[in-house]
Amino acid sequence: MKQVRIGTIGGAGWIGQVHAATFQNVQRIFEEDNGIPVFQIVSDVDEAKVKQVQAKFNYKSYTTNWKEVVTHPEVDLVDIATPNHLHYEMAKLALENGKHVFCEKPLTLTAKQSAELARIAQEKGVVNYVAFNNLMNPANQHVAHLVQTGALGKITRVTGTYDQDMLLDEALPIAWRHLNKFAGSGALGDLCSHLLSVLQMILGDMDQVNGIQSIVIPERPKSAGSSETVQVENDDIVQFLARYQNGAIASIGSSRIATGRKNYFQYEIQGTEGTVYYDLERLNEIHLYLKADEGENMGFRKVLLNPHHGEFGAFQPAAGIAIGFNDMKIIEAHQLLGALVCGESYLSDFAFGAKIDAIDQAVLRSITSKSWEKIEK
Ligand SMILES: NC(=O)c1ccc[n+]([C@@H]2O[C@H](COP(=O)([O-])OP(=O)(O)OC[C@H]3O[C@@H](n4cnc5c(N)ncnc54)[C@H](O)[C@@H]3O)[C@@H](O)[C@H]2O)c1
């Protein structure tokens, strides 16, 4: 079995450790031969934490200099889990060194940078995978199947939001997520990009948008407990109207200060023959209404995830036995390794990442211009 030697950058952070945990588990869940992940090297600027992470996941070595990862002769796959502004430079150098690249979302701060990365990856013939893990959720894949097989008829209207209250507390200090040079945007790129990736998979290309935003907590302490404050630069809340190329009209939003909402990634898709709604806080339930079912028992039915849906069957043999967030990441790692070792196809490549970045940018432009903006190709 082929070994896939992984070099992780930003490995001591939240999602960097989730990546390592999922690479550890992918082989235990999936039986196909998609290669053996080998923990070659981990990098982070926080030396104390990266040493702990090296020991926790048994990486062969660690470094505080990320360039050692992208040039390492014994690294096949560079795994980028750093704040957004670093993705472009890191992915570019990794690609130029002929590495396969797995990069967290959003891919870069602009669609132009993302498209450039997509072009280099194509020239080099390497795997280029953006971590839009909600695409791997069997529920979202089943909804895509329902829409694409015409079960819902012509899609007419879409509503969706991705809300959390993780940043509701005004006492939380300023962080990279609040500053545009590091994050590019606020809730839009951080949360809403996940929802946009799923709607892109289900509905195809978006045509135009018109948005508004709100910064509700305009400044935050410079550090925990400090009386000195720093200005928050990007959207706590974003909301926009959109039109898809298939004619459906949409109202989409996101908030990182949505009181009481913990991981409310919710959407409803209405068609001429049926409607589906989904909420990630109830990951294992899809709500489906089909016009054909009309009669004395009309109404939405709750469809529990089961082995007919995506890769659910790799985890559980029977319907309704719940799967969770890290399982989506495990499916993602499985697909990534399958692309790398067996040449399998995947949706979430850098060109796909560039499309989501182009939507984010059009929303930001429309907020400034106060008018409709086209999604640039
Ligand atoms: N797919 C998902 O569901 C998901 C969830 C959370 C975060 N993310 C994405 O993951 C990325 C990281 O987010 P996070 O919440 O894990 O952030 P985080 O702040 O917890 O972790 C980032 C890590 O990068 C390290 N780092 C910063 N600069 C570095 C450098 N020059 N070299 C090496 N390491 C460096 C930091 O020290 C930190 O350990 C972001 O792009 C975010 O959008 C994705």
CSV table of C-alpha atoms and ligand atoms in Angstrom, one decimal:
chain,number,residue,atom,x,y,z
A,1,MET,CA,0.0,0.0,0.0
A,2,LYS,CA,1.3,3.4,-0.9
A,3,GLN,CA,2.4,5.7,1.8
A,4,VAL,CA,1.2,9.4,1.7
A,5,ARG,CA,3.7,11.5,3.7
A,6,ILE,CA,1.9,14.5,5.1
A,7,GLY,CA,3.4,17.9,6.1
A,8,THR,CA,0.9,20.0,8.1
A,9,ILE,CA,1.2,23.8,8.4
A,10,GLY,CA,-0.7,25.5,11.2
A,11,GLY,CA,-0.9,22.0,12.9
A,12,ALA,CA,-1.3,23.3,16.4
A,13,GLY,CA,-4.5,25.2,15.7
A,14,TRP,CA,-8.1,24.1,16.0
A,15,ILE,CA,-8.6,22.7,12.5
A,16,GLY,CA,-5.0,21.5,12.1
A,17,GLN,CA,-5.5,19.1,14.9
A,18,VAL,CA,-8.9,18.0,13.5
A,19,HIS,CA,-7.0,17.2,10.2
A,20,ALA,CA,-4.5,15.0,12.1
A,21,ALA,CA,-7.3,13.2,14.0
A,22,THR,CA,-9.1,12.5,10.8
A,23,PHE,CA,-6.0,11.2,9.0
A,24,GLN,CA,-5.5,8.9,12.0
A,25,ASN,CA,-8.9,7.5,11.6
A,26,VAL,CA,-9.5,7.4,7.9
A,27,GLN,CA,-8.0,3.9,7.5
A,28,ARG,CA,-10.0,2.5,10.4
A,29,ILE,CA,-13.2,3.5,8.8
A,30,PHE,CA,-12.7,2.9,5.1
A,31,GLU,CA,-11.5,-0.4,3.8
A,32,GLU,CA,-10.4,0.6,0.3
A,33,ASP,CA,-6.8,1.0,-0.4
A,34,ASN,CA,-6.4,4.7,-0.6
A,35,GLY,CA,-2.9,4.7,0.9
A,36,ILE,CA,-1.5,5.0,4.4
A,37,PRO,CA,-1.2,8.5,5.8
A,38,VAL,CA,2.3,9.1,7.4
A,39,PHE,CA,2.7,12.0,9.8
A,40,GLN,CA,6.0,13.3,8.4
A,41,ILE,CA,6.3,16.9,9.7
A,42,VAL,CA,4.2,19.5,11.5
A,43,SER,CA,4.8,23.2,11.5
A,44,ASP,CA,3.4,26.1,13.6
A,45,VAL,CA,4.7,29.4,14.9
A,46,ASP,CA,3.7,28.4,18.4
A,47,GLU,CA,6.7,26.2,19.3
A,48,ALA,CA,5.4,25.0,22.7
A,49,LYS,CA,2.1,23.9,21.1
A,50,VAL,CA,3.6,22.3,18.0
A,51,LYS,CA,5.9,20.2,20.2
A,52,GLN,CA,2.8,18.9,22.0
A,53,VAL,CA,1.0,18.2,18.7
A,54,GLN,CA,4.1,16.4,17.3
A,55,ALA,CA,4.0,14.1,20.4
A,56,LYS,CA,0.2,13.7,20.3
A,57,PHE,CA,0.0,12.6,16.7
A,58,ASN,CA,3.4,11.1,16.4
A,59,TYR,CA,4.7,13.3,13.6
A,60,LYS,CA,8.3,12.4,12.8
A,61,SER,CA,9.5,16.0,13.3
A,62,TYR,CA,8.3,19.6,13.8
A,63,THR,CA,9.4,23.0,12.7
A,64,THR,CA,8.5,26.7,13.3
A,65,ASN,CA,9.5,27.5,9.7
A,66,TRP,CA,6.7,26.5,7.2
A,67,LYS,CA,9.0,26.7,4.2
A,68,GLU,CA,10.7,23.6,5.5
A,69,VAL,CA,7.4,21.7,5.0
A,70,VAL,CA,6.8,22.8,1.4
A,71,THR,CA,10.4,22.0,0.4
A,72,HIS,CA,10.7,18.8,2.4
A,73,PRO,CA,11.9,16.0,0.1
A,74,GLU,CA,9.9,13.4,2.1
A,75,VAL,CA,6.6,15.3,2.0
A,76,ASP,CA,4.0,14.2,-0.6
A,77,LEU,CA,1.0,16.2,0.6
A,78,VAL,CA,1.1,19.7,2.1
A,79,ASP,CA,-1.8,20.3,4.5
A,80,ILE,CA,-2.5,24.0,5.1
A,81,ALA,CA,-4.5,24.9,8.2
A,82,THR,CA,-3.3,28.4,8.9
A,83,PRO,CA,-5.3,31.7,8.9
A,84,ASN,CA,-6.7,32.7,5.5
A,85,HIS,CA,-4.2,35.3,4.4
A,86,LEU,CA,-1.4,32.7,4.5
A,87,HIS,CA,-3.0,30.1,2.2
A,88,TYR,CA,-2.0,31.8,-1.1
A,89,GLU,CA,1.7,32.1,-0.4
A,90,MET,CA,2.0,28.7,1.2
A,91,ALA,CA,-0.1,26.8,-1.4
A,92,LYS,CA,1.8,28.5,-4.2
A,93,LEU,CA,5.2,27.5,-2.9
A,94,ALA,CA,4.0,24.0,-2.2
A,95,LEU,CA,2.7,23.6,-5.8
A,96,GLU,CA,5.9,25.1,-7.3
A,97,ASN,CA,7.7,22.4,-5.4
A,98,GLY,CA,5.5,19.7,-7.0
A,99,LYS,CA,3.5,18.9,-3.8
A,100,HIS,CA,-0.1,17.8,-3.7
A,101,VAL,CA,-2.0,20.5,-1.6
A,102,PHE,CA,-4.9,20.2,0.8
A,103,CYS,CA,-5.9,23.7,1.9
A,104,GLU,CA,-8.5,25.0,4.4
A,105,LYS,CA,-11.2,27.3,3.2
A,106,PRO,CA,-11.6,30.0,2.0
A,107,LEU,CA,-8.8,29.1,-0.5
A,108,THR,CA,-7.4,32.7,-0.7
A,109,LEU,CA,-8.4,36.3,-0.2
A,110,THR,CA,-9.3,36.8,-3.9
A,111,ALA,CA,-10.7,34.8,-6.7
A,112,LYS,CA,-7.7,36.0,-8.8
A,113,GLN,CA,-5.2,34.4,-6.4
A,114,SER,CA,-7.3,31.2,-6.2
A,115,ALA,CA,-7.6,31.0,-10.0
A,116,GLU,CA,-3.8,31.4,-10.2
A,117,LEU,CA,-3.3,28.5,-7.8
A,118,ALA,CA,-5.7,26.4,-9.8
A,119,ARG,CA,-3.7,27.1,-13.0
A,120,ILE,CA,-0.4,26.2,-11.3
A,121,ALA,CA,-1.9,23.0,-9.9
A,122,GLN,CA,-3.1,22.0,-13.3
A,123,GLU,CA,0.3,22.7,-14.9
A,124,LYS,CA,2.0,20.6,-12.2
A,125,GLY,CA,-0.6,17.8,-12.4
A,126,VAL,CA,-1.0,17.6,-8.6
A,127,VAL,CA,-4.1,17.1,-6.4
A,128,ASN,CA,-5.4,20.5,-5.3
A,129,TYR,CA,-8.2,20.1,-2.7
A,130,VAL,CA,-10.0,22.8,-0.7
A,131,ALA,CA,-11.5,21.7,2.6
A,132,PHE,CA,-15.1,22.5,2.1
A,133,ASN,CA,-16.0,19.5,4.3
A,134,ASN,CA,-19.8,20.1,4.3
A,135,LEU,CA,-19.7,18.8,0.7
A,136,MET,CA,-18.9,15.4,2.2
A,137,ASN,CA,-22.0,15.4,4.4
A,138,PRO,CA,-24.2,12.6,3.2
A,139,ALA,CA,-27.3,14.8,3.8
A,140,ASN,CA,-26.0,17.5,1.5
A,141,GLN,CA,-25.1,14.9,-1.1
A,142,HIS,CA,-28.6,13.4,-1.0
A,143,VAL,CA,-30.2,16.8,-1.4
A,144,ALA,CA,-27.9,17.4,-4.5
A,145,HIS,CA,-29.1,14.0,-5.8
A,146,LEU,CA,-32.8,15.0,-5.3
A,147,VAL,CA,-32.3,18.3,-7.1
A,148,GLN,CA,-30.2,16.9,-9.9
A,149,THR,CA,-32.5,14.0,-10.6
A,150,GLY,CA,-35.5,16.4,-10.9
A,151,ALA,CA,-37.3,15.0,-7.8
A,152,LEU,CA,-38.0,18.6,-6.7
A,153,GLY,CA,-39.0,19.8,-10.2
A,154,LYS,CA,-37.7,23.2,-11.3
A,155,ILE,CA,-35.9,25.0,-8.4
A,156,THR,CA,-37.7,28.3,-7.7
A,157,ARG,CA,-36.4,29.6,-4.4
A,158,VAL,CA,-33.6,29.1,-1.9
A,159,THR,CA,-33.2,30.5,1.6
A,160,GLY,CA,-30.2,29.7,3.8
A,161,THR,CA,-28.1,31.0,6.7
A,162,TYR,CA,-25.0,29.9,8.6
A,163,ASP,CA,-25.2,31.3,12.2
A,164,GLN,CA,-23.1,30.8,15.2
A,165,ASP,CA,-22.7,32.8,18.4
A,166,MET,CA,-19.1,32.0,19.0
A,167,LEU,CA,-18.0,35.6,18.8
A,168,LEU,CA,-21.0,37.2,20.6
A,169,ASP,CA,-19.1,37.9,23.8
A,170,GLU,CA,-17.8,41.5,23.5
A,171,ALA,CA,-15.0,40.7,25.9
A,172,LEU,CA,-13.4,38.3,23.5
A,173,PRO,CA,-10.2,39.9,22.2
A,174,ILE,CA,-9.5,40.9,18.7
A,175,ALA,CA,-8.3,37.9,16.6
A,176,TRP,CA,-7.3,37.3,13.0
A,177,ARG,CA,-10.9,36.6,12.0
A,178,HIS,CA,-11.8,40.3,12.7
A,179,LEU,CA,-9.2,41.9,10.5
A,180,ASN,CA,-9.4,42.0,6.7
A,181,LYS,CA,-5.7,41.7,5.9
A,182,PHE,CA,-5.8,38.2,7.7
A,183,ALA,CA,-9.4,37.1,7.0
A,184,GLY,CA,-10.6,38.9,3.9
A,185,SER,CA,-14.1,39.2,5.3
A,186,GLY,CA,-16.0,38.3,8.5
A,187,ALA,CA,-18.9,35.8,8.7
A,188,LEU,CA,-19.0,35.8,4.9
A,189,GLY,CA,-15.7,34.0,4.3
A,190,ASP,CA,-15.6,32.2,7.6
A,191,LEU,CA,-19.1,30.7,7.8
A,192,CYS,CA,-21.1,31.6,4.8
A,193,SER,CA,-18.5,30.2,2.4
A,194,HIS,CA,-19.4,26.7,3.7
A,195,LEU,CA,-23.1,27.2,2.9
A,196,LEU,CA,-22.1,28.7,-0.5
A,197,SER,CA,-20.0,25.6,-1.3
A,198,VAL,CA,-23.0,23.3,-0.6
A,199,LEU,CA,-25.4,25.4,-2.6
A,200,GLN,CA,-22.8,25.5,-5.4
A,201,MET,CA,-22.7,21.7,-5.4
A,202,ILE,CA,-26.5,21.4,-5.4
A,203,LEU,CA,-27.6,24.3,-7.7
A,204,GLY,CA,-24.6,25.1,-9.8
A,205,ASP,CA,-23.3,28.6,-10.6
A,206,MET,CA,-24.6,31.8,-9.1
A,207,ASP,CA,-25.1,34.8,-11.4
A,208,GLN,CA,-25.5,37.9,-9.3
A,209,VAL,CA,-25.8,39.2,-5.7
A,210,ASN,CA,-26.8,42.3,-3.7
A,211,GLY,CA,-25.8,42.4,-0.1
A,212,ILE,CA,-25.7,44.3,3.2
A,213,GLN,CA,-23.6,43.8,6.2
A,214,SER,CA,-23.5,44.9,9.9
A,215,ILE,CA,-20.6,45.3,12.3
A,216,VAL,CA,-22.4,45.0,15.7
A,217,ILE,CA,-19.3,44.9,17.9
A,218,PRO,CA,-17.2,47.7,16.4
A,219,GLU,CA,-14.2,47.2,18.7
A,220,ARG,CA,-12.7,44.5,20.8
A,221,PRO,CA,-10.0,44.4,23.6
A,222,LYS,CA,-6.4,44.2,22.2
A,223,SER,CA,-5.8,41.2,24.3
A,224,ALA,CA,-7.8,39.3,27.0
A,225,GLY,CA,-8.8,41.8,29.8
A,226,SER,CA,-7.1,44.8,28.2
A,227,SER,CA,-8.8,48.2,28.3
A,228,GLU,CA,-7.1,49.1,25.0
A,229,THR,CA,-9.3,48.3,22.0
A,230,VAL,CA,-8.8,47.5,18.3
A,231,GLN,CA,-11.4,48.2,15.6
A,232,VAL,CA,-13.2,45.2,14.1
A,233,GLU,CA,-13.0,45.5,10.3
A,234,ASN,CA,-15.4,43.0,8.9
A,235,ASP,CA,-19.0,41.7,8.9
A,236,ASP,CA,-20.5,40.3,12.1
A,237,ILE,CA,-23.6,39.7,10.0
A,238,VAL,CA,-24.0,39.5,6.2
A,239,GLN,CA,-27.2,39.1,4.2
A,240,PHE,CA,-27.7,39.1,0.5
A,241,LEU,CA,-30.1,38.4,-2.3
A,242,ALA,CA,-28.9,36.2,-5.2
A,243,ARG,CA,-29.9,34.8,-8.5
A,244,TYR,CA,-28.6,31.4,-9.7
A,245,GLN,CA,-28.0,30.7,-13.4
A,246,ASN,CA,-30.8,28.1,-13.2
A,247,GLY,CA,-33.2,31.0,-12.5
A,248,ALA,CA,-33.7,30.3,-8.7
A,249,ILE,CA,-33.7,33.3,-6.5
A,250,ALA,CA,-32.1,33.2,-3.1
A,251,SER,CA,-31.8,34.9,0.2
A,252,ILE,CA,-28.6,33.9,2.0
A,253,GLY,CA,-26.9,35.2,5.2
A,254,SER,CA,-24.6,34.5,8.0
A,255,SER,CA,-23.9,35.7,11.5
A,256,ARG,CA,-21.1,35.0,14.0
A,257,ILE,CA,-23.0,36.7,16.8
A,258,ALA,CA,-26.4,35.0,16.4
A,259,THR,CA,-27.5,34.7,20.0
A,260,GLY,CA,-28.3,31.1,20.8
A,261,ARG,CA,-27.3,29.7,17.5
A,262,LYS,CA,-24.4,27.3,17.8
A,263,ASN,CA,-23.9,25.7,14.4
A,264,TYR,CA,-27.1,26.7,12.6
A,265,PHE,CA,-26.2,25.9,9.0
A,266,GLN,CA,-29.7,25.8,7.6
A,267,TYR,CA,-31.2,25.9,4.1
A,268,GLU,CA,-34.5,25.3,2.3
A,269,ILE,CA,-34.8,24.6,-1.4
A,270,GLN,CA,-38.2,24.9,-3.0
A,271,GLY,CA,-39.1,23.4,-6.3
A,272,THR,CA,-42.2,23.0,-8.4
A,273,GLU,CA,-42.5,19.3,-7.3
A,274,GLY,CA,-41.1,19.4,-3.8
A,275,THR,CA,-39.2,21.1,-1.1
A,276,VAL,CA,-36.3,20.1,1.2
A,277,TYR,CA,-34.9,21.7,4.3
A,278,TYR,CA,-31.9,20.9,6.3
A,279,ASP,CA,-30.2,22.1,9.5
A,280,LEU,CA,-26.7,21.0,10.4
A,281,GLU,CA,-27.6,21.1,14.2
A,282,ARG,CA,-29.7,18.1,13.3
A,283,LEU,CA,-27.1,16.6,11.0
A,284,ASN,CA,-28.8,13.2,10.5
A,285,GLU,CA,-32.2,14.5,9.5
A,286,ILE,CA,-33.4,15.8,6.1
A,287,HIS,CA,-36.9,17.1,5.8
A,288,LEU,CA,-38.6,16.4,2.5
A,289,TYR,CA,-41.9,17.3,1.0
A,290,LEU,CA,-43.0,15.9,-2.3
A,291,LYS,CA,-46.1,17.1,-4.1
A,292,ALA,CA,-46.8,13.6,-5.3
A,293,ASP,CA,-47.4,12.6,-1.6
A,294,GLU,CA,-50.4,14.9,-1.3
A,295,GLY,CA,-53.4,13.4,0.2
A,296,GLU,CA,-54.7,13.0,3.7
A,297,ASN,CA,-51.2,12.6,5.1
A,298,MET,CA,-49.7,15.6,3.4
A,299,GLY,CA,-46.7,17.4,5.0
A,300,PHE,CA,-43.0,17.1,5.4
A,301,ARG,CA,-41.4,13.7,6.2
A,302,LYS,CA,-38.2,13.3,8.2
A,303,VAL,CA,-35.7,11.2,6.2
A,304,LEU,CA,-33.0,9.8,8.5
A,305,LEU,CA,-29.5,9.4,7.0
A,306,ASN,CA,-28.9,5.8,6.0
A,307,PRO,CA,-26.5,3.7,3.9
A,308,HIS,CA,-28.2,5.0,0.6
A,309,HIS,CA,-26.7,8.4,1.4
A,310,GLY,CA,-23.1,9.3,0.3
A,311,GLU,CA,-20.5,7.5,2.4
A,312,PHE,CA,-22.8,7.0,5.5
A,313,GLY,CA,-22.5,3.2,5.1
A,314,ALA,CA,-18.8,3.4,5.8
A,315,PHE,CA,-19.7,4.4,9.4
A,316,GLN,CA,-22.9,2.6,10.2
A,317,PRO,CA,-24.7,-0.4,8.6
A,318,ALA,CA,-28.2,0.8,9.5
A,319,ALA,CA,-30.4,3.9,9.2
A,320,GLY,CA,-30.5,6.6,11.8
A,321,ILE,CA,-27.4,5.7,13.8
A,322,ALA,CA,-26.0,9.2,14.0
A,323,ILE,CA,-22.8,10.4,12.4
A,324,GLY,CA,-21.0,13.7,13.3
A,325,PHE,CA,-18.8,16.6,12.2
A,326,ASN,CA,-15.5,14.8,12.3
A,327,ASP,CA,-17.0,12.0,10.2
A,328,MET,CA,-17.4,14.6,7.3
A,329,LYS,CA,-13.7,15.4,7.7
A,330,ILE,CA,-12.9,11.6,7.6
A,331,ILE,CA,-14.9,11.3,4.4
A,332,GLU,CA,-13.0,14.3,3.0
A,333,ALA,CA,-9.6,12.8,4.0
A,334,HIS,CA,-10.7,9.5,2.3
A,335,GLN,CA,-11.6,11.3,-0.9
A,336,LEU,CA,-8.4,13.4,-0.8
A,337,LEU,CA,-6.3,10.2,-0.5
A,338,GLY,CA,-8.3,8.5,-3.2
A,339,ALA,CA,-7.5,11.4,-5.5
A,340,LEU,CA,-3.8,11.2,-4.7
A,341,VAL,CA,-3.3,7.5,-4.7
A,342,CYS,CA,-5.9,6.2,-7.1
A,343,GLY,CA,-6.6,9.2,-9.3
A,344,GLU,CA,-10.2,9.4,-8.2
A,345,SER,CA,-12.2,12.5,-9.1
A,346,TYR,CA,-13.3,15.2,-6.6
A,347,LEU,CA,-15.4,18.3,-6.7
A,348,SER,CA,-13.7,20.6,-4.3
A,349,ASP,CA,-10.6,21.5,-6.3
A,350,PHE,CA,-8.9,25.0,-6.4
A,351,ALA,CA,-11.1,26.0,-9.4
A,352,PHE,CA,-14.1,25.3,-7.2
A,353,GLY,CA,-12.5,27.3,-4.4
A,354,ALA,CA,-12.0,30.2,-6.8
A,355,LYS,CA,-15.7,30.2,-7.6
A,356,ILE,CA,-16.6,30.5,-3.9
A,357,ASP,CA,-14.1,33.3,-3.5
A,358,ALA,CA,-15.6,35.1,-6.6
A,359,ILE,CA,-19.1,35.0,-4.9
A,360,ASP,CA,-17.6,36.4,-1.6
A,361,GLN,CA,-15.9,39.2,-3.6
A,362,ALA,CA,-19.1,40.0,-5.5
A,363,VAL,CA,-21.0,40.2,-2.2
A,364,LEU,CA,-18.4,42.6,-0.8
A,365,ARG,CA,-18.5,44.7,-4.0
A,366,SER,CA,-22.2,44.9,-3.8
A,367,ILE,CA,-22.1,46.1,-0.2
A,368,THR,CA,-19.8,49.0,-1.2
A,369,SER,CA,-21.6,49.8,-4.5
A,370,LYS,CA,-25.1,49.3,-2.9
A,371,SER,CA,-26.2,47.6,-6.2
A,372,TRP,CA,-26.3,44.2,-7.9
A,373,GLU,CA,-22.9,42.8,-8.8
A,374,LYS,CA,-22.2,39.9,-11.2
A,375,ILE,CA,-20.1,37.0,-10.1
A,376,GLU,CA,-16.9,37.2,-12.1
A,377,LYS,CA,-15.9,34.1,-14.1
B,1,LIG,N1,-13.4,23.4,7.4
B,1,LIG,C1,-13.8,23.8,8.6
B,1,LIG,O1,-14.9,23.4,9.1
B,1,LIG,C2,-13.0,24.8,9.4
B,1,LIG,C3,-13.2,25.0,10.7
B,1,LIG,C4,-12.4,25.9,11.4
B,1,LIG,C5,-11.4,26.7,10.7
B,1,LIG,N2,-11.3,26.5,9.3
B,1,LIG,C6,-10.3,27.2,8.6
B,1,LIG,O2,-9.0,26.7,9.0
B,1,LIG,C7,-8.1,27.8,9.0
B,1,LIG,C8,-7.5,27.9,10.4
B,1,LIG,O3,-8.5,28.2,11.3
B,1,LIG,P1,-8.5,27.8,12.9
B,1,LIG,O4,-9.8,28.1,13.5
B,1,LIG,O5,-7.9,26.4,13.0
B,1,LIG,O6,-7.4,28.9,13.4
B,1,LIG,P2,-6.5,28.8,14.7
B,1,LIG,O7,-6.1,30.2,15.0
B,1,LIG,O8,-7.0,27.9,15.7
B,1,LIG,O9,-5.2,28.0,14.1
B,1,LIG,C9,-4.3,28.5,13.2
B,1,LIG,C10,-2.9,28.0,13.5
B,1,LIG,O10,-2.0,28.5,12.5
B,1,LIG,C11,-0.8,28.9,13.2
B,1,LIG,N3,0.0,29.8,12.3
B,1,LIG,C12,-0.2,31.1,12.1
B,1,LIG,N4,0.7,31.6,11.3
B,1,LIG,C13,1.5,30.6,11.0
B,1,LIG,C14,2.7,30.4,10.2
B,1,LIG,N5,3.3,31.5,9.5
B,1,LIG,N6,3.3,29.2,10.1
B,1,LIG,C15,2.8,28.1,10.7
B,1,LIG,N7,1.7,28.2,11.5
B,1,LIG,C16,1.1,29.4,11.6
B,1,LIG,C17,-1.3,29.5,14.5
B,1,LIG,O11,-0.2,29.5,15.4
B,1,LIG,C18,-2.4,28.5,14.8
B,1,LIG,O12,-1.9,27.4,15.6
B,1,LIG,C19,-8.8,29.1,8.5
B,1,LIG,O13,-8.6,29.2,7.2
B,1,LIG,C20,-10.3,28.7,8.8
B,1,LIG,O14,-11.1,29.4,7.9
B,1,LIG,C21,-12.1,25.6,8.7
